[in-house]
Amino acid sequence: MGEVYLDHVATTPVLPEVLEAMLPYFKDAYGNVQSLHSWGDKAREAVEEARGKVADLIGGVAEEIIFTASGTESNNFAVKGLAMAHQARGKHIVVSAIEHFSVLHSAKTLEKWGFELSEVPVDKYGLVDPKDVARSLRKDTILVSIMHANSEVGTIEPIKEIARVVKQSGAIFHTDAVASAGSIPINVKGLGVDALSLAANQFYGPKGVGALWLKKGVRIIPFLDGGVQEEGRRAGTENVPAIAGLGKAAELAKAEMGARAKRFSALRDKLIAGLPSRIEHVLVTGHPTKRLPGNASFCVEFIEGEAMLMLLNSQGIAVSSGSACTSRALKASHVLIAMGIPHEIAQGSLLFSFGLDNTGEDVDYVLETMPPIVDRLRQMSPLYAKFLKDKSRGGK
Amino acid sequence: MGEVYLDHVATTPVLPEVLEAMLPYFKDAYGNVQSLHSWGDKAREAVEEARGKVADLIGGVAEEIIFTASGTESNNFAVKGLAMAHQARGKHIVVSAIEHFSVLHSAKTLEKWGFELSEVPVDKYGLVDPKDVARSLRKDTILVSIMHANSEVGTIEPIKEIARVVKQSGAIFHTDAVASAGSIPINVKGLGVDALSLAANQFYGPKGVGALWLKKGVRIIPFLDGGVQEEGRRAGTENVPAIAGLGKAAELAKAEMGARAKRFSALRDKLIAGLPSRIEHVLVTGHPTKRLPGNASFCVEFIEGEAMLMLLNSQGIAVSSGSACTSRALKASHVLIAMGIPHEIAQGSLLFSFGLDNTGEDVDYVLETMPPIVDRLRQMSPLYAKFLKDKSRGGK
């Protein structure tokens, strides 16, 4: 039995070089960044070095990087902090229908606090149309938050075009790049955004650390109140080892991005081409070309994603059925529903995401393991029985 | 020259056993807790094991532990989340004047959001009088947050007595135990509190992880919106290695607490007895007996704490001048001011905090290093010149 991890969207492992970069800050250079002595100096140097590397990854300036404890925190901070800071100009906020829940639920919280929220739709590929964004903008729109890429279906949004529309209106534009940063080239200046979220554990850095890039001069209200860390913008003792790890992961991601993307997309394309040819009634979700290199997502009709997950797991294959953050809620993905995929088909969502340890043999193993699993589950599926019955009737 | 780290309140190192407990979750068992496969199972087991250990440390139940990314986050979550959840019953909040800024500034943020805030004073030792708390309570008081111990002066508050007063009023009682959890015995049931914050890096666990203990049945509004983690109470991918480290640190702290406290308090008492006998015009701050075992805090008159820090650092001694979270703000500590210490004396604050690597020789080294430093700084001090002048005039 194989041991094939194909769930890199849920989290990547930490690269040995990244862990190596973290280790000194646990036991030896363990000081607090804010301390006015040598231990503090060493910690501060590590954090500032990492700040530069993270800025380099996305074409920003070091001072524009605010370290956080997760992509979720970056998104909460951006959405709530920017809305609170600019509410004197208006209280209208725009998000897309397929945002991660850390953006969507933050926006819903703002709604409870008296803000107004508009949701921009997506097409069948999960693409946001900049024209729809333009139509959603009002005089009192202060903040637009649309993701750079969607982890569940891999679709990469036309952020540059959306940013042009948003910036003409004078609203602030945040993009959640947690799924894409470290995997595909990002240049915040080229994109024209004001704020961007990223998370280390999406590109071989550790869990528990992320960053918010915030364009110089853009005001934000701190989300975490307390000490004077991160120029007074984010309180809490700096997580030095994790930040050092994020820096190293960013450095490696930048250096190896092209080679990684080439490998991942070859694996992705092999699976996307192979699975529907071996199993009937399989839908590839997301955009055919504008998609993350490591992301192959499907809906397998007539069965539930969770059941497939468990049987695949019993064969040593780890995948997910949508976002890890909601997997235990066992609901159909809001992303797939927004793309117009019927509820019963969205239930059969299956997401393979490739990483550095994967090979073509892993894809072969999936292609040989999947058909009997799908057969077995379909034999137990009332939906499939109904489909066959309807089909045989139609055929009469 | 020695290398003497006496700034354990700023942060402790990570114990080798703790790092050992973390390592498997970086590279091998790196799954996402929410994932429905073996990788997720291993991560989940680690988190649940740690949850039990943290609960054990403070006499709580595992399900009552919510993992966070820092003591600061725990305090923001508690103060804002509890106030928001219970605002239908009233909008009045009570804190003490010496709370950590993550509590104090969270309360100030709530003030901006329409809540009312009362600050309870402290006496010259930094002690809160339960009678003052009783006087501050109103019919619309929904939340009281008073710290278990103050890291800057070491004073341990009469939380049990305060809790009794607060619970009679029906308000919710949160205590910030970041400075004390893992160092002195805590039993949440014995104390009678509803919520308690702690942080791993205060007791030889890693940075970037903390917990909020929340009594079963007490409602709270999530602070971080997004996924369904931590029973829907705290979104964001669980930081598995850090949580495993917190668990191990909690286990060790519980097992070794008595022995550690005995060692630390011997060092503390040696310094508290020795320093004022070697240097004139030194004030011991905090309570003489109700204080944290590892905490020796002073005000050295006529000089600034920062200058002493730097000269001590040049001799290989790391200490702090108040809270690490505010050290770079270079303001007199609000804690010392609240204790009635005049501003110019509070400037000379110096805080030694002992840890597992410290020995009696470290104290000897401090006792021999301090007098010439103080002499040198006082020779440059206009305040000291004035004092000598006034004294000589008085003597005429």
mmCIF file of C-alpha atoms in Angstrom, chain A residues 197-388:
data_model
loop_
_atom_site.group_PDB
_atom_site.id
_atom_site.type_symbol
_atom_site.label_atom_id
_atom_site.label_comp_id
_atom_site.label_asym_id
_atom_site.label_seq_id
_atom_site.Cartn_x
_atom_site.Cartn_y
_atom_site.Cartn_z
ATOM 1 C CA SER A 197 -2.490 37.965 2.786
ATOM 2 C CA LEU A 198 -0.206 34.944 2.724
ATOM 3 C CA ALA A 199 0.544 31.910 4.917
ATOM 4 C CA ALA A 200 3.781 29.941 5.331
ATOM 5 C CA ASN A 201 2.227 26.470 5.542
ATOM 6 C CA GLN A 202 1.047 26.772 1.953
ATOM 7 C CA PHE A 203 4.610 26.769 0.628
ATOM 8 C CA TYR A 204 6.687 24.489 2.872
ATOM 9 C CA GLY A 205 6.953 26.880 5.777
ATOM 10 C CA PRO A 206 5.604 26.138 9.261
ATOM 11 C CA LYS A 207 2.053 26.387 10.500
ATOM 12 C CA GLY A 208 1.222 29.283 12.796
ATOM 13 C CA VAL A 209 2.747 32.105 10.793
ATOM 14 C CA GLY A 210 1.537 34.314 7.990
ATOM 15 C CA ALA A 211 1.882 37.866 6.825
ATOM 16 C CA LEU A 212 -0.168 40.783 5.711
ATOM 17 C CA TRP A 213 1.486 42.981 3.135
ATOM 18 C CA LEU A 214 0.078 46.468 3.502
ATOM 19 C CA LYS A 215 1.023 49.191 1.053
ATOM 20 C CA LYS A 216 2.900 52.043 2.652
ATOM 21 C CA GLY A 217 0.552 54.814 3.721
ATOM 22 C CA VAL A 218 -2.600 52.683 3.910
ATOM 23 C CA ARG A 219 -4.152 53.053 7.334
ATOM 24 C CA ILE A 220 -5.312 50.033 9.309
ATOM 25 C CA ILE A 221 -6.729 49.546 12.801
ATOM 26 C CA PRO A 222 -4.838 46.872 14.752
ATOM 27 C CA PHE A 223 -6.724 43.629 15.143
ATOM 28 C CA LEU A 224 -4.669 42.361 18.095
ATOM 29 C CA ASP A 225 -4.406 45.076 20.750
ATOM 30 C CA GLY A 226 -1.534 45.173 23.213
ATOM 31 C CA GLY A 227 2.181 45.730 22.826
ATOM 32 C CA VAL A 228 4.081 47.834 20.319
ATOM 33 C CA GLN A 229 5.241 44.962 18.081
ATOM 34 C CA GLU A 230 5.210 45.272 14.282
ATOM 35 C CA GLU A 231 5.309 49.067 14.492
ATOM 36 C CA GLY A 232 2.260 49.064 16.754
ATOM 37 C CA ARG A 233 0.167 47.293 14.128
ATOM 38 C CA ARG A 234 0.109 43.758 15.575
ATOM 39 C CA ALA A 235 0.589 43.003 19.261
ATOM 40 C CA GLY A 236 1.969 39.766 20.658
ATOM 41 C CA THR A 237 5.472 38.390 21.124
ATOM 42 C CA GLU A 238 6.973 37.838 17.687
ATOM 43 C CA ASN A 239 7.111 34.117 16.878
ATOM 44 C CA VAL A 240 10.781 34.241 15.913
ATOM 45 C CA PRO A 241 11.396 30.618 14.837
ATOM 46 C CA ALA A 242 8.217 30.531 12.776
ATOM 47 C CA ILE A 243 8.998 33.908 11.188
ATOM 48 C CA ALA A 244 12.521 32.729 10.361
ATOM 49 C CA GLY A 245 10.940 29.629 8.827
ATOM 50 C CA LEU A 246 8.531 31.720 6.775
ATOM 51 C CA GLY A 247 11.474 33.785 5.533
ATOM 52 C CA LYS A 248 13.431 30.705 4.481
ATOM 53 C CA ALA A 249 10.347 29.182 2.835
ATOM 54 C CA ALA A 250 9.780 32.424 0.920
ATOM 55 C CA GLU A 251 13.391 32.497 -0.231
ATOM 56 C CA LEU A 252 13.217 28.898 -1.469
ATOM 57 C CA ALA A 253 9.819 29.399 -3.082
ATOM 58 C CA LYS A 254 11.115 32.375 -5.025
ATOM 59 C CA ALA A 255 14.238 30.545 -6.172
ATOM 60 C CA GLU A 256 12.485 27.300 -7.114
ATOM 61 C CA MET A 257 9.090 28.596 -8.208
ATOM 62 C CA GLY A 258 9.485 27.934 -11.923
ATOM 63 C CA ALA A 259 10.841 24.426 -11.483
ATOM 64 C CA ARG A 260 8.212 23.513 -8.892
ATOM 65 C CA ALA A 261 5.358 24.843 -11.022
ATOM 66 C CA LYS A 262 6.597 22.887 -14.035
ATOM 67 C CA ARG A 263 6.690 19.628 -12.057
ATOM 68 C CA PHE A 264 3.372 20.183 -10.309
ATOM 69 C CA SER A 265 1.482 21.178 -13.423
ATOM 70 C CA ALA A 266 2.724 18.098 -15.279
ATOM 71 C CA LEU A 267 1.333 15.913 -12.470
ATOM 72 C CA ARG A 268 -1.865 17.947 -12.339
ATOM 73 C CA ASP A 269 -2.420 17.704 -16.094
ATOM 74 C CA LYS A 270 -1.765 13.981 -16.071
ATOM 75 C CA LEU A 271 -4.436 13.470 -13.413
ATOM 76 C CA ILE A 272 -6.910 15.877 -15.004
ATOM 77 C CA ALA A 273 -6.521 14.069 -18.316
ATOM 78 C CA GLY A 274 -6.520 10.588 -16.804
ATOM 79 C CA LEU A 275 -9.308 10.519 -14.267
ATOM 80 C CA PRO A 276 -12.283 11.412 -16.498
ATOM 81 C CA SER A 277 -11.062 8.890 -19.070
ATOM 82 C CA ARG A 278 -11.155 6.104 -16.471
ATOM 83 C CA ILE A 279 -14.306 7.035 -14.574
ATOM 84 C CA GLU A 280 -17.634 8.069 -16.057
ATOM 85 C CA HIS A 281 -19.480 11.142 -14.821
ATOM 86 C CA VAL A 282 -16.490 13.008 -13.520
ATOM 87 C CA LEU A 283 -16.433 16.774 -13.822
ATOM 88 C CA VAL A 284 -13.186 18.762 -13.710
ATOM 89 C CA THR A 285 -13.845 21.866 -11.612
ATOM 90 C CA GLY A 286 -12.117 25.217 -11.961
ATOM 91 C CA HIS A 287 -10.615 26.939 -14.955
ATOM 92 C CA PRO A 288 -8.941 24.769 -17.630
ATOM 93 C CA THR A 289 -5.814 26.945 -17.884
ATOM 94 C CA LYS A 290 -5.956 29.759 -15.338
ATOM 95 C CA ARG A 291 -5.320 27.484 -12.390
ATOM 96 C CA LEU A 292 -2.772 26.799 -9.659
ATOM 97 C CA PRO A 293 0.005 24.467 -10.812
ATOM 98 C CA GLY A 294 -0.532 21.809 -8.147
ATOM 99 C CA ASN A 295 -4.299 21.757 -8.096
ATOM 100 C CA ALA A 296 -6.507 19.083 -9.695
ATOM 101 C CA SER A 297 -10.122 19.262 -8.571
ATOM 102 C CA PHE A 298 -13.124 17.205 -9.595
ATOM 103 C CA CYS A 299 -16.691 16.386 -8.796
ATOM 104 C CA VAL A 300 -17.447 12.686 -8.979
ATOM 105 C CA GLU A 301 -21.165 12.350 -9.549
ATOM 106 C CA PHE A 302 -23.541 10.230 -7.455
ATOM 107 C CA ILE A 303 -21.255 9.829 -4.473
ATOM 108 C CA GLU A 304 -20.151 11.830 -1.436
ATOM 109 C CA GLY A 305 -16.649 13.237 -1.233
ATOM 110 C CA GLU A 306 -16.170 12.125 2.378
ATOM 111 C CA ALA A 307 -16.832 8.481 1.539
ATOM 112 C CA MET A 308 -14.235 8.663 -1.257
ATOM 113 C CA LEU A 309 -11.778 10.327 1.114
ATOM 114 C CA MET A 310 -12.080 7.512 3.609
ATOM 115 C CA LEU A 311 -11.711 4.722 1.064
ATOM 116 C CA LEU A 312 -8.769 6.508 -0.571
ATOM 117 C CA ASN A 313 -7.244 6.915 2.877
ATOM 118 C CA SER A 314 -7.592 3.182 3.449
ATOM 119 C CA GLN A 315 -5.415 2.806 0.341
ATOM 120 C CA GLY A 316 -2.827 5.256 1.671
ATOM 121 C CA ILE A 317 -3.921 8.251 -0.397
ATOM 122 C CA ALA A 318 -4.569 11.559 1.368
ATOM 123 C CA VAL A 319 -6.791 14.072 -0.432
ATOM 124 C CA SER A 320 -9.457 16.541 0.556
ATOM 125 C CA SER A 321 -12.980 17.376 -0.409
ATOM 126 C CA GLY A 322 -12.808 21.150 -0.475
ATOM 127 C CA SER A 323 -11.312 23.382 2.162
ATOM 128 C CA ALA A 324 -9.691 21.850 5.232
ATOM 129 C CA CYS A 325 -11.172 24.675 7.276
ATOM 130 C CA THR A 326 -14.686 23.434 6.593
ATOM 131 C CA SER A 327 -14.142 19.741 5.868
ATOM 132 C CA ARG A 328 -15.580 18.634 9.179
ATOM 133 C CA ALA A 329 -18.711 20.685 8.630
ATOM 134 C CA LEU A 330 -19.704 18.186 5.885
ATOM 135 C CA LYS A 331 -21.542 20.803 3.851
ATOM 136 C CA ALA A 332 -21.392 21.288 0.112
ATOM 137 C CA SER A 333 -18.735 23.824 -0.737
ATOM 138 C CA HIS A 334 -19.981 27.405 -1.105
ATOM 139 C CA VAL A 335 -17.364 27.770 -3.845
ATOM 140 C CA LEU A 336 -18.834 25.023 -6.025
ATOM 141 C CA ILE A 337 -22.382 26.217 -5.376
ATOM 142 C CA ALA A 338 -21.382 29.753 -6.421
ATOM 143 C CA MET A 339 -19.970 28.267 -9.651
ATOM 144 C CA GLY A 340 -23.429 26.923 -10.421
ATOM 145 C CA ILE A 341 -22.642 23.296 -9.677
ATOM 146 C CA PRO A 342 -25.790 21.561 -8.382
ATOM 147 C CA HIS A 343 -25.771 20.665 -4.707
ATOM 148 C CA GLU A 344 -25.822 16.888 -5.241
ATOM 149 C CA ILE A 345 -22.861 17.045 -7.615
ATOM 150 C CA ALA A 346 -20.931 19.428 -5.338
ATOM 151 C CA GLN A 347 -21.182 16.746 -2.624
ATOM 152 C CA GLY A 348 -18.830 14.587 -4.674
ATOM 153 C CA SER A 349 -16.031 17.128 -4.593
ATOM 154 C CA LEU A 350 -12.493 15.757 -4.608
ATOM 155 C CA LEU A 351 -9.333 17.815 -4.513
ATOM 156 C CA PHE A 352 -5.856 16.506 -5.281
ATOM 157 C CA SER A 353 -3.016 18.920 -4.606
ATOM 158 C CA PHE A 354 0.538 18.092 -5.545
ATOM 159 C CA GLY A 355 3.766 18.803 -3.728
ATOM 160 C CA LEU A 356 7.500 18.282 -3.824
ATOM 161 C CA ASP A 357 7.431 14.611 -2.810
ATOM 162 C CA ASN A 358 4.936 13.557 -5.473
ATOM 163 C CA THR A 359 5.844 11.692 -8.641
ATOM 164 C CA GLY A 360 4.156 10.422 -11.771
ATOM 165 C CA GLU A 361 3.825 7.074 -10.040
ATOM 166 C CA ASP A 362 1.585 8.685 -7.452
ATOM 167 C CA VAL A 363 -0.746 9.764 -10.245
ATOM 168 C CA ASP A 364 -0.680 6.246 -11.683
ATOM 169 C CA TYR A 365 -1.523 4.861 -8.258
ATOM 170 C CA VAL A 366 -4.483 7.240 -7.948
ATOM 171 C CA LEU A 367 -5.672 6.374 -11.460
ATOM 172 C CA GLU A 368 -5.632 2.673 -10.644
ATOM 173 C CA THR A 369 -7.076 3.035 -7.137
ATOM 174 C CA MET A 370 -9.961 5.374 -7.918
ATOM 175 C CA PRO A 371 -12.137 3.357 -10.357
ATOM 176 C CA PRO A 372 -12.891 0.386 -8.056
ATOM 177 C CA ILE A 373 -13.585 2.793 -5.167
ATOM 178 C CA VAL A 374 -15.990 4.809 -7.266
ATOM 179 C CA ASP A 375 -17.653 1.636 -8.531
ATOM 180 C CA ARG A 376 -18.074 0.311 -5.035
ATOM 181 C CA LEU A 377 -19.574 3.572 -3.743
ATOM 182 C CA ARG A 378 -21.859 3.965 -6.729
ATOM 183 C CA GLN A 379 -23.234 0.482 -6.151
ATOM 184 C CA MET A 380 -24.401 1.720 -2.762
ATOM 185 C CA SER A 381 -25.641 5.073 -4.053
ATOM 186 C CA PRO A 382 -29.428 5.625 -4.309
ATOM 187 C CA LEU A 383 -28.657 8.587 -6.593
ATOM 188 C CA TYR A 384 -26.762 6.338 -8.975
ATOM 189 C CA ALA A 385 -29.507 3.695 -8.904
ATOM 190 C CA LYS A 386 -32.021 6.385 -9.805
ATOM 191 C CA PHE A 387 -29.768 7.649 -12.602
ATOM 192 C CA LEU A 388 -29.435 4.153 -14.071
#
